[in-house]
GROMACS .gro file of C-alpha atoms in nm:
model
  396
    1UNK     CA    1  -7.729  -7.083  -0.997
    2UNK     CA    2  -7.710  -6.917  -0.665
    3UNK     CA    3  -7.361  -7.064  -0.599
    4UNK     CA    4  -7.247  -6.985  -0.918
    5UNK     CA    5  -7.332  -6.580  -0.868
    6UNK     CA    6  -7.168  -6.619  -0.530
    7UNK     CA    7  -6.835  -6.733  -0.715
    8UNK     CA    8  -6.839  -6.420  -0.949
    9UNK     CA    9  -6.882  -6.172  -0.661
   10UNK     CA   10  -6.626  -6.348  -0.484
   11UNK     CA   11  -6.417  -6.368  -0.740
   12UNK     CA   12  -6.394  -5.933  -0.873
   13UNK     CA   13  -6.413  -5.879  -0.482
   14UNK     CA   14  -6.055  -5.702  -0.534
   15UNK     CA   15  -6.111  -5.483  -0.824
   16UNK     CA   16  -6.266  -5.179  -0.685
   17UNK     CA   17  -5.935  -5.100  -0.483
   18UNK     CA   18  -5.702  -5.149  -0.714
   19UNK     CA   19  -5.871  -4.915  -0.941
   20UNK     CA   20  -5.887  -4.713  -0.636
   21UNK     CA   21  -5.481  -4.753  -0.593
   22UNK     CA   22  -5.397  -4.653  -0.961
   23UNK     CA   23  -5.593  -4.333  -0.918
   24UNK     CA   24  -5.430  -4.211  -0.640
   25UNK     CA   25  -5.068  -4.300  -0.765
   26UNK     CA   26  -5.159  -4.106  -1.115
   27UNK     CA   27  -5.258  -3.803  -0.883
   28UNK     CA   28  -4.891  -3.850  -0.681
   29UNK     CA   29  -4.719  -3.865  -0.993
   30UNK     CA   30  -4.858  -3.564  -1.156
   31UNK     CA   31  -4.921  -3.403  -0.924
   32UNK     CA   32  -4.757  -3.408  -0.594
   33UNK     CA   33  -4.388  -3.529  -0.709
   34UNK     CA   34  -4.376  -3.209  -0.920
   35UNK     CA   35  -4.460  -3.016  -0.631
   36UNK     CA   36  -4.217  -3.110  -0.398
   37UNK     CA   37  -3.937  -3.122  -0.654
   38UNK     CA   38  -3.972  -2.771  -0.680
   39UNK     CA   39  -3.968  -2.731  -0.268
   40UNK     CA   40  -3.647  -2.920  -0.297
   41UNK     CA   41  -3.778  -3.159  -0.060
   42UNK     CA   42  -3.697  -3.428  -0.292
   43UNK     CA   43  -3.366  -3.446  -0.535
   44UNK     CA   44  -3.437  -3.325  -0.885
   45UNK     CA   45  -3.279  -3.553  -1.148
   46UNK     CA   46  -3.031  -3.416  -1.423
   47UNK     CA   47  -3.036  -3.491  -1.795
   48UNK     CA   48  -2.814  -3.811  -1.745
   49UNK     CA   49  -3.039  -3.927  -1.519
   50UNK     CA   50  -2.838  -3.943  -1.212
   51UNK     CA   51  -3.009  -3.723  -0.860
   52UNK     CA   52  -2.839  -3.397  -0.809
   53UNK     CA   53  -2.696  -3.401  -0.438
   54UNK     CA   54  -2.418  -3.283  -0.257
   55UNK     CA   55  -2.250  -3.510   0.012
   56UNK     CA   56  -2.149  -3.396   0.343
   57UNK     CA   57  -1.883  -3.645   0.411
   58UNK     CA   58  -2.118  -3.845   0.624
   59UNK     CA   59  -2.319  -4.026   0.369
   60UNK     CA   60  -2.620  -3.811   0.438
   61UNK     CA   61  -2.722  -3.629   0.122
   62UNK     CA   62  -2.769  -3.205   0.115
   63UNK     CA   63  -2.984  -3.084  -0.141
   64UNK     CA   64  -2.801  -2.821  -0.389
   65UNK     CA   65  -3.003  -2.475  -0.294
   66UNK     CA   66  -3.005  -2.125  -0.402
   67UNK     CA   67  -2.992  -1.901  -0.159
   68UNK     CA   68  -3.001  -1.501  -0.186
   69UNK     CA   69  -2.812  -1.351   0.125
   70UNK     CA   70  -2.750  -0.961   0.187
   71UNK     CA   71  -2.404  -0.916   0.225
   72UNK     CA   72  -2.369  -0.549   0.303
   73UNK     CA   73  -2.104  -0.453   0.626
   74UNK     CA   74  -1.959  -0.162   0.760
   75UNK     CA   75  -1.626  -0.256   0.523
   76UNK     CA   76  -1.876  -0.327   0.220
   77UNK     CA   77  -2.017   0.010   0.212
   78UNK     CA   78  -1.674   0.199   0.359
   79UNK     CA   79  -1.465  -0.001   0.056
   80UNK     CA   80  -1.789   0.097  -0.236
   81UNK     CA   81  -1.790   0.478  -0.108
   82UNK     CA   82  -1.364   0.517  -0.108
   83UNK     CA   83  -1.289   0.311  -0.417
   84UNK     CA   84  -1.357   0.567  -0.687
   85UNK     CA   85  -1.112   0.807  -0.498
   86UNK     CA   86  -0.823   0.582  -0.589
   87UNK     CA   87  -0.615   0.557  -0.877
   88UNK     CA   88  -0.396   0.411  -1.099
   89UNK     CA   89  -0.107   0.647  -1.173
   90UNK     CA   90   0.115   0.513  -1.552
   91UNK     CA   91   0.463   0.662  -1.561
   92UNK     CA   92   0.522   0.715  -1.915
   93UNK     CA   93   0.873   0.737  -2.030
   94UNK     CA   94   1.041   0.853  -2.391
   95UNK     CA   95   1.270   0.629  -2.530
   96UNK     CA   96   1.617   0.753  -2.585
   97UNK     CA   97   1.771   0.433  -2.760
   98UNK     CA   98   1.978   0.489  -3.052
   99UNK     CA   99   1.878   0.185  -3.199
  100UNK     CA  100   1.456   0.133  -3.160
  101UNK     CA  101   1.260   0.403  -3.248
  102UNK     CA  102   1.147   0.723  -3.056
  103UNK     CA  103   0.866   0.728  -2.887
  104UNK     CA  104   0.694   0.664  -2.505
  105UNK     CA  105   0.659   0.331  -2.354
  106UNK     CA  106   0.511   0.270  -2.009
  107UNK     CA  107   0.820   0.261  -1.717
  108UNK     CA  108   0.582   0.152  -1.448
  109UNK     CA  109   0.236   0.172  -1.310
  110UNK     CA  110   0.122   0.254  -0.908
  111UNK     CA  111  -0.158   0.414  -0.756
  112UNK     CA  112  -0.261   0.760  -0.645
  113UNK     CA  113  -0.568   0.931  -0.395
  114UNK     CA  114  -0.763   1.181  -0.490
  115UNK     CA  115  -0.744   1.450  -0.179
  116UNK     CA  116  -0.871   1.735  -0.283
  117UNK     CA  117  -1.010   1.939  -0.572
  118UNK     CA  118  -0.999   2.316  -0.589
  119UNK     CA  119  -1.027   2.530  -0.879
  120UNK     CA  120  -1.148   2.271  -1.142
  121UNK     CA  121  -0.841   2.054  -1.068
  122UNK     CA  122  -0.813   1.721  -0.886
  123UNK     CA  123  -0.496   1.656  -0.662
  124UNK     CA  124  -0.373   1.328  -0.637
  125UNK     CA  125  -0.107   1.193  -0.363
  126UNK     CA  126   0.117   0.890  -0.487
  127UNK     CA  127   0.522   0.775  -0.418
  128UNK     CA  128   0.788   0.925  -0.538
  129UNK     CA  129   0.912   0.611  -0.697
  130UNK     CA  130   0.601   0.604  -0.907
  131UNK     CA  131   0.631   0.919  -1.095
  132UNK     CA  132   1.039   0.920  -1.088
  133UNK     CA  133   1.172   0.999  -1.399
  134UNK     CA  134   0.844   1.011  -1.574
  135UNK     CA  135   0.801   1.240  -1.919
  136UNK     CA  136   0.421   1.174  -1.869
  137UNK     CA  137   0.205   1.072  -1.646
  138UNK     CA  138  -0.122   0.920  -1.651
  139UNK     CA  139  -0.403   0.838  -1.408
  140UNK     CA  140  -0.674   0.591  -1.496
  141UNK     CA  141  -0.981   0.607  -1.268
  142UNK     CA  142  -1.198   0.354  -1.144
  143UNK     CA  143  -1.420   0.322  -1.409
  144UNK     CA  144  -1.090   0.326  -1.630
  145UNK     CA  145  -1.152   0.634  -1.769
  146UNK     CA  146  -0.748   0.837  -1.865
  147UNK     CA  147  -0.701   1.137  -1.776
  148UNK     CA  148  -0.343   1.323  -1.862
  149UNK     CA  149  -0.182   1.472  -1.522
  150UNK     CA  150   0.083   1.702  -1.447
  151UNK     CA  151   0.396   1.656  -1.151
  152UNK     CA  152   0.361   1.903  -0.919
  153UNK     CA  153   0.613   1.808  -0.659
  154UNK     CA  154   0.814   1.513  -0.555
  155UNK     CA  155   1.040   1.449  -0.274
  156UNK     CA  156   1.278   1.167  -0.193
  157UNK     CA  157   1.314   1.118   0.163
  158UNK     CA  158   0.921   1.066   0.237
  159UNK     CA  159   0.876   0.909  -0.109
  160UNK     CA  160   0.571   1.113  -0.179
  161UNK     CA  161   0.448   1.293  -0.478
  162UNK     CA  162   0.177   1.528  -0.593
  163UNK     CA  163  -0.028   1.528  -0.917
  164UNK     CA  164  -0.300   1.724  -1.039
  165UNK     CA  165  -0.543   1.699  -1.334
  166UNK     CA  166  -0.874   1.825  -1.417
  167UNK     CA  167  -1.147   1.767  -1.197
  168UNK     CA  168  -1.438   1.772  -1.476
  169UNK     CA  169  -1.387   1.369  -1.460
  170UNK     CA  170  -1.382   1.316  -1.065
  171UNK     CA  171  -1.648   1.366  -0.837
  172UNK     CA  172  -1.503   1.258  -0.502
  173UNK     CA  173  -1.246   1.262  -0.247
  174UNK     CA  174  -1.127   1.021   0.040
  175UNK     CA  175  -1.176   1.150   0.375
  176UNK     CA  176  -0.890   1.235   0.550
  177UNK     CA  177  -0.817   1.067   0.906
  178UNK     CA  178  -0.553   1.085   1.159
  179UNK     CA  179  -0.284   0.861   1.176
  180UNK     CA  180  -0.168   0.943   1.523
  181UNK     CA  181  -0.438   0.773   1.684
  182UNK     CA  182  -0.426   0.454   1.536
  183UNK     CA  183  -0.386   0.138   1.765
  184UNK     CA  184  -0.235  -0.213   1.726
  185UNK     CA  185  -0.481  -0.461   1.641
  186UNK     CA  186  -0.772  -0.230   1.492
  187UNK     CA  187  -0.911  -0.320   1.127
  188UNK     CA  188  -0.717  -0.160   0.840
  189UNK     CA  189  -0.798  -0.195   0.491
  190UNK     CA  190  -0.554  -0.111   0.180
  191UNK     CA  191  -0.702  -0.037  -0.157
  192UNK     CA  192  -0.496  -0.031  -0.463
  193UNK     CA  193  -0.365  -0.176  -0.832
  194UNK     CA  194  -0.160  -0.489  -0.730
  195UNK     CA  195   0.075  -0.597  -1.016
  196UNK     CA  196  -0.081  -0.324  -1.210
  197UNK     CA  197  -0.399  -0.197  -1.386
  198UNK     CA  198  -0.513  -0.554  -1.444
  199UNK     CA  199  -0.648  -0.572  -1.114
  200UNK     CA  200  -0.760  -0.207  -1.006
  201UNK     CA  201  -0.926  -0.110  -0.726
  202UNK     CA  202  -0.798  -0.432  -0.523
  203UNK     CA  203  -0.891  -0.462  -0.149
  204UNK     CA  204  -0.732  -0.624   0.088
  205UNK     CA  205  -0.791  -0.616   0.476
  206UNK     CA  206  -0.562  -0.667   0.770
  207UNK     CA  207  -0.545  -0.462   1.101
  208UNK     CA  208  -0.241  -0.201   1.210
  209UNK     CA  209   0.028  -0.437   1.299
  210UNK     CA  210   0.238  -0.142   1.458
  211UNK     CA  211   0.341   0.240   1.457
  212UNK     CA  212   0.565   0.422   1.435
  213UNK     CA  213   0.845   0.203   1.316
  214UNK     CA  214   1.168   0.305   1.135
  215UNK     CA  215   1.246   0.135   0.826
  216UNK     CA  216   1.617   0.186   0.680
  217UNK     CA  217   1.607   0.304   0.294
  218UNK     CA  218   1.893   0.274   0.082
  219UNK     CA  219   1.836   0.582  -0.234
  220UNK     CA  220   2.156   0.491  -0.426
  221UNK     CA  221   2.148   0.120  -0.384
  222UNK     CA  222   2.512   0.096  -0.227
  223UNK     CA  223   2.395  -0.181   0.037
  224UNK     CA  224   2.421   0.117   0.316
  225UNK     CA  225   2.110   0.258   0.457
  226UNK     CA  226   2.015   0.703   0.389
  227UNK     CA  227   1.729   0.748   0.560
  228UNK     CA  228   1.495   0.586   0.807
  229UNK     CA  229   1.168   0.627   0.695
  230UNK     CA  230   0.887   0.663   0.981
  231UNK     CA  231   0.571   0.411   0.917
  232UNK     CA  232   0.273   0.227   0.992
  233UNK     CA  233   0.302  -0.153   0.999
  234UNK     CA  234   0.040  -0.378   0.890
  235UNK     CA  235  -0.047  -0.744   0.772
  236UNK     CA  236  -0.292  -0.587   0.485
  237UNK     CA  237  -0.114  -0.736   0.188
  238UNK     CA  238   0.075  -0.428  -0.054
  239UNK     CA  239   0.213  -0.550  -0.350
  240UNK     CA  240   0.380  -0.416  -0.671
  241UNK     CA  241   0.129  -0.139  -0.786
  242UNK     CA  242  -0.031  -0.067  -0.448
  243UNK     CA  243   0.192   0.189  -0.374
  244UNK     CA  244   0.087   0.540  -0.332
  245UNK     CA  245  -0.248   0.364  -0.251
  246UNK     CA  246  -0.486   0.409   0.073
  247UNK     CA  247  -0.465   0.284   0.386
  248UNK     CA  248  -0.777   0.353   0.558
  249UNK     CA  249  -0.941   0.284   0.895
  250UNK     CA  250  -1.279   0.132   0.951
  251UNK     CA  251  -1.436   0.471   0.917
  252UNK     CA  252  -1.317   0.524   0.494
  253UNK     CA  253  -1.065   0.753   0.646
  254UNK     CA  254  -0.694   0.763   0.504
  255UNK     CA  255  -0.432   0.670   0.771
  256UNK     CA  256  -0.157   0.585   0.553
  257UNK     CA  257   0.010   0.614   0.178
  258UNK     CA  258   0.087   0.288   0.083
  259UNK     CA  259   0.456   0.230   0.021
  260UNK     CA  260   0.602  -0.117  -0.143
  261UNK     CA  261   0.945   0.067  -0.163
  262UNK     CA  262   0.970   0.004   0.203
  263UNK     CA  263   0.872  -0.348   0.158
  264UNK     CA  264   1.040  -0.646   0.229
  265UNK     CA  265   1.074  -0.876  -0.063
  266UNK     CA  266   0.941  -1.276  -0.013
  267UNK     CA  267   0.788  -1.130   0.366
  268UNK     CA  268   0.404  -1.232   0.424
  269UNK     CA  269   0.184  -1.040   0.626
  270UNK     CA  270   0.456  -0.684   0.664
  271UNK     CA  271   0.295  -0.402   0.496
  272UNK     CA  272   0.421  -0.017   0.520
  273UNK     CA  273   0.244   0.266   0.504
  274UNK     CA  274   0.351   0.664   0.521
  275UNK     CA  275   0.112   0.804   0.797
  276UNK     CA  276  -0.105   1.058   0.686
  277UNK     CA  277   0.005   1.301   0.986
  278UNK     CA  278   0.364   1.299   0.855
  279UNK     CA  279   0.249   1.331   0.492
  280UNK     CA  280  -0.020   1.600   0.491
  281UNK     CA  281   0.252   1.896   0.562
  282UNK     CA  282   0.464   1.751   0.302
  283UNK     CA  283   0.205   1.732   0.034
  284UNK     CA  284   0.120   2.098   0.173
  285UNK     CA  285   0.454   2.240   0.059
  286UNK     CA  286   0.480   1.994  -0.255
  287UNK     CA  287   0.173   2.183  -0.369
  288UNK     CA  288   0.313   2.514  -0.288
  289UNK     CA  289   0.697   2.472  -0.380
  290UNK     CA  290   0.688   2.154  -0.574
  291UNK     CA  291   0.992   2.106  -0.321
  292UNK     CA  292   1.059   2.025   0.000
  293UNK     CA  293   1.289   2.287   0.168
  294UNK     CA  294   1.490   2.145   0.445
  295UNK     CA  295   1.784   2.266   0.601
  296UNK     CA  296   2.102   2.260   0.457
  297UNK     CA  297   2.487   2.208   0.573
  298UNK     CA  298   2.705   2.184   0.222
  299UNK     CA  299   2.836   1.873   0.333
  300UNK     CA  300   2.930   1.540   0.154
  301UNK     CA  301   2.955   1.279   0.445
  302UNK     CA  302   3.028   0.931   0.493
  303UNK     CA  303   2.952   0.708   0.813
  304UNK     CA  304   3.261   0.653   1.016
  305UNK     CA  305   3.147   0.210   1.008
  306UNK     CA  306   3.186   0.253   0.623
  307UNK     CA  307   3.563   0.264   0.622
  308UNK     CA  308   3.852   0.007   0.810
  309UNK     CA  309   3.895   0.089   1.138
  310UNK     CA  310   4.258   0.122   1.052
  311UNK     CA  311   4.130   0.457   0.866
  312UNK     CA  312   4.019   0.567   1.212
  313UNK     CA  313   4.353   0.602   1.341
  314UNK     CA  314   4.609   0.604   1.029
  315UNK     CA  315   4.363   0.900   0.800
  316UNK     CA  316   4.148   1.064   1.053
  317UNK     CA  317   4.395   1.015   1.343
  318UNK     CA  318   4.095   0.943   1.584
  319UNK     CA  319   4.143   0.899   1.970
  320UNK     CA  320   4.044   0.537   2.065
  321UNK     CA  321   3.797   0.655   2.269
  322UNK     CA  322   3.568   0.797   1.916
  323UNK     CA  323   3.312   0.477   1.872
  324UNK     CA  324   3.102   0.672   1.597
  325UNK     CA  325   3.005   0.961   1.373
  326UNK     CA  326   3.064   1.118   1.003
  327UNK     CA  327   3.340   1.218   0.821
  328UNK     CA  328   3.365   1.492   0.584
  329UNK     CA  329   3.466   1.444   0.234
  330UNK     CA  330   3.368   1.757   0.060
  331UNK     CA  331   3.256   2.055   0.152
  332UNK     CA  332   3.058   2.331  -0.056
  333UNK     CA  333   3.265   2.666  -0.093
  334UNK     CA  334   3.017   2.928   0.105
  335UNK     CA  335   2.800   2.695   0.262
  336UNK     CA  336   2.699   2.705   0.610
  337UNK     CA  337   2.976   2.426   0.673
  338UNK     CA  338   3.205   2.649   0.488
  339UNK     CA  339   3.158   2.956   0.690
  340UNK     CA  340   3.143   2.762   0.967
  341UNK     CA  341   3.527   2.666   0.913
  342UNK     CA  342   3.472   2.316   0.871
  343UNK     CA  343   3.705   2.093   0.651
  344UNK     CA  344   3.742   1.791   0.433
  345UNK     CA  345   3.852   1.487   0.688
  346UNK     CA  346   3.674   1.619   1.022
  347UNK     CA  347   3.477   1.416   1.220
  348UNK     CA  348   3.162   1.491   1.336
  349UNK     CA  349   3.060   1.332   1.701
  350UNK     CA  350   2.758   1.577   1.789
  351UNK     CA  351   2.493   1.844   1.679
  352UNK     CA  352   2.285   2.025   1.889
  353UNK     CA  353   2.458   1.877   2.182
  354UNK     CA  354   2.355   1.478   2.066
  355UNK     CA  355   2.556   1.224   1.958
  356UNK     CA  356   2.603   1.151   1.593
  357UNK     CA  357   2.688   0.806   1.504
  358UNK     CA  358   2.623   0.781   1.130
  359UNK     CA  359   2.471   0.969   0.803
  360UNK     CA  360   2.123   0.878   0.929
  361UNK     CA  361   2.164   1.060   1.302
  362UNK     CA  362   2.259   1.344   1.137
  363UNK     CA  363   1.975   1.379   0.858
  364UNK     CA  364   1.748   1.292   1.115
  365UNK     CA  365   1.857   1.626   1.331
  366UNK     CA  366   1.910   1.852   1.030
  367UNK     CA  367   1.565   1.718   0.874
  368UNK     CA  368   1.351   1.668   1.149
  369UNK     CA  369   1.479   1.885   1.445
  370UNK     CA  370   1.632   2.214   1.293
  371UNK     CA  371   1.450   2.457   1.095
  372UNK     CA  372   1.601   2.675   0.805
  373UNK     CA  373   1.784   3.005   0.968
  374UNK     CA  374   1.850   2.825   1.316
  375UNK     CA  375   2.193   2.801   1.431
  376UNK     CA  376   2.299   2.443   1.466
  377UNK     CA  377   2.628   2.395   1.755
  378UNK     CA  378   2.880   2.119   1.618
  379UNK     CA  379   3.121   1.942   1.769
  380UNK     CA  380   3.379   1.721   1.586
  381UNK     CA  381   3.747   1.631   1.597
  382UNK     CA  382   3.993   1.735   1.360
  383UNK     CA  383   4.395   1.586   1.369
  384UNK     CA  384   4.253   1.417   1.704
  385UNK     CA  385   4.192   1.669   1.874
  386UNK     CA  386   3.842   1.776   1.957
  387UNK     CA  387   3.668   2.130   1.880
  388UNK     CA  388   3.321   2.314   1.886
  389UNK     CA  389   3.189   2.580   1.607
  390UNK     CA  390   2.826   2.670   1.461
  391UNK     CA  391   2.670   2.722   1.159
  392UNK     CA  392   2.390   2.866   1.072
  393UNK     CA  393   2.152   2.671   0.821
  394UNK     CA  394   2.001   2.738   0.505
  395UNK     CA  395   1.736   2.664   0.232
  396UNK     CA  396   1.900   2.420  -0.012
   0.00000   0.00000   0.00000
């Protein structure tokens, strides 16, 4: 008997820890698994039963987190306080085809700044190009609310326009900076409607990639250059739409008017802007005149590299030594030109004492150098020989 007792001790010796064993792996189970899934310490397994992990490349396994990280910067909180002061601007258009029927359709979209409200009315600055032509214009804000606006002014050679409508819908305006200032290399950030409405209020950042450059425009599309606009460079990207939108500095102040018509087409990373120096007198008068009054000659003239160099000598019977200038093709009876005895076929080598090699010298004199009532000195050859007279300019 006492061997046989021995036996059954001996024999459920093991039984006490594995009941032990299954206790504790219920507890892990239920317990402590559950727990650490939701630490993320181990995977979590999906509904097709497969573990949810994201590979590094390196065979080591990186757990699939959710993190909550504030965001905020200086260009966060500059782009969320300047956004609602710029605009979509619609150029609507009546249709004049004999064979649809009347009515408006939409010409072209842009964008516009609010810069000022006075009077219960908002004033918006945009592009020329935007609002050219237009019967009616629109502005959408930046909670898409439209808002009927009225033209102002407009002006060709700085491409700039001004708008107004009633202020009862806006509540701010952009701060304006100083564009002379600026240097290469610091941030710049361009807000605007790329390709249109669909994507208001874009932003897009960069840094001034130069200033004061000189950009050739063509107005009539001949393949010779008018004008040579003055601009800010940068590598912000403006597209279709952005124009007449900002160009601010880190600060939320405006630099710039945005300006794709003195883009480059199928160029990355060249951006133009109007600086807000040379634009703020402009819009100034615009708002006053709805013109710009600059200083005219009552001349029609061509650039001398326009016509055969045969014409030089044969037509305008031009000493060899004459490399450049304008010749006359019209002149407007009583104009300062007029009275100042000038004639169809002179040439005209200087004003003011400074060479004149093309159209754009001399626009660039009369426009930016003379004033309206000054008398401008002029020097040009007529039958090859050379002579001197003055006239004395006025308002166009």
């Amino acid at each position: 008997m006492g061997y046989y007792k021995r036996r059954v001790h001996r024999k459920f010796y093991w039984l006490t820890p594995l009941l032990l064993g299954v206790i504790i792996g219920v507890l892990i189970v239920s317990v402590a698994i559950p727990e650490l899934m939701k630490a993320n310490i181990i995977p979590q397994a999906t509904t097709d039963g497969t573990s949810e992990t994201i590979h590094n490349g390196l065979n080591k396994p990186l757990q699939n987190t959710s993190v909550s990280v504030d965001v905020s910067t200086q260009v966060t909180d500059v782009v969320e306080r300047v956004t609602p002061t710029v605009v979509g601007v619609t150029n609507i258009q009546r249709q004049n085809d004999f064979w649809r029927e009347k009515g408006s359709i939409e010409a072209g979209t842009g964008s516009g700044v609010i810069y000022k409200i006075e009077d219960g009315n908002a004033y918006v600055v945009t592009n020329h190009h935007v609002i050219e032509g237009a019967d009616q214009i629109e502005v959408v804000l930046y909670d898409d609310t439209h808002v009927e606006a009225e033209m102002i002014g407009s002006d060709l050679f700085s491409d700039l326009a001004v708008i107004r409508m009633p202020s009862n819908t806006v509540n701010d305006v952009i701060e304006i900076g100083s564009s002379g200032n600026v240097k290469v290399g610091e941030p710049a950030i361009a807000i605007g409607n790329p390709l249109g409405l669909m994507f208001s209020s874009s932003v897009t950042q960069g840094v001034i990639s130069g200033t004061e450059r000189t950009i050739p425009q063509d107005f009539d599309m001949d393949g010779r250059p008018d004008w040579q606009a003055e601009v800010i460079q940068t590598d912000a990207a403006i597209n279709p739409g952005n124009s007449g939108g900002a160009l601010i500095n880190i600060y939320g102040q405006l630099i710039g008017i945005n300006s794709m018509k003195i883009n480059e087409a199928a160029v990355e990373g060249l951006g133009f802007a109007i600086p807000v120096d040379h634009a703020l007198p402009i819009m100034q008068e615009l708002e006053t005149n709805g013109v710009v009054e600059r200083p005219f000659l009552g001349v029609e003239v061509y650039s001398l590299d326009e016509i055969p160099h045969q014409e030089w000598e044969d037509t305008l019977a031009l000493p060899a030594e004459v490399t450049g200038g304008v010749y006359i093709w019209s002149v407007q009876p009583l104009s300062p030109a007029d009275q100042g005895g000038l004639e169809r076929f002179d040439v005209i080598v200087e004003l003011d004492g400074k060479p004149i090699t093309n159209v754009i010298d001399l626009r660039q004199i009369l426009f930016h150098e003379k004033e309206i009532g000054d008398t401008l000195p002029i020097t040009y050859y007529r039958n090859g020989e050379i002579h001197e007279t003055e006239a004395t300019l006025t308002a166009q």
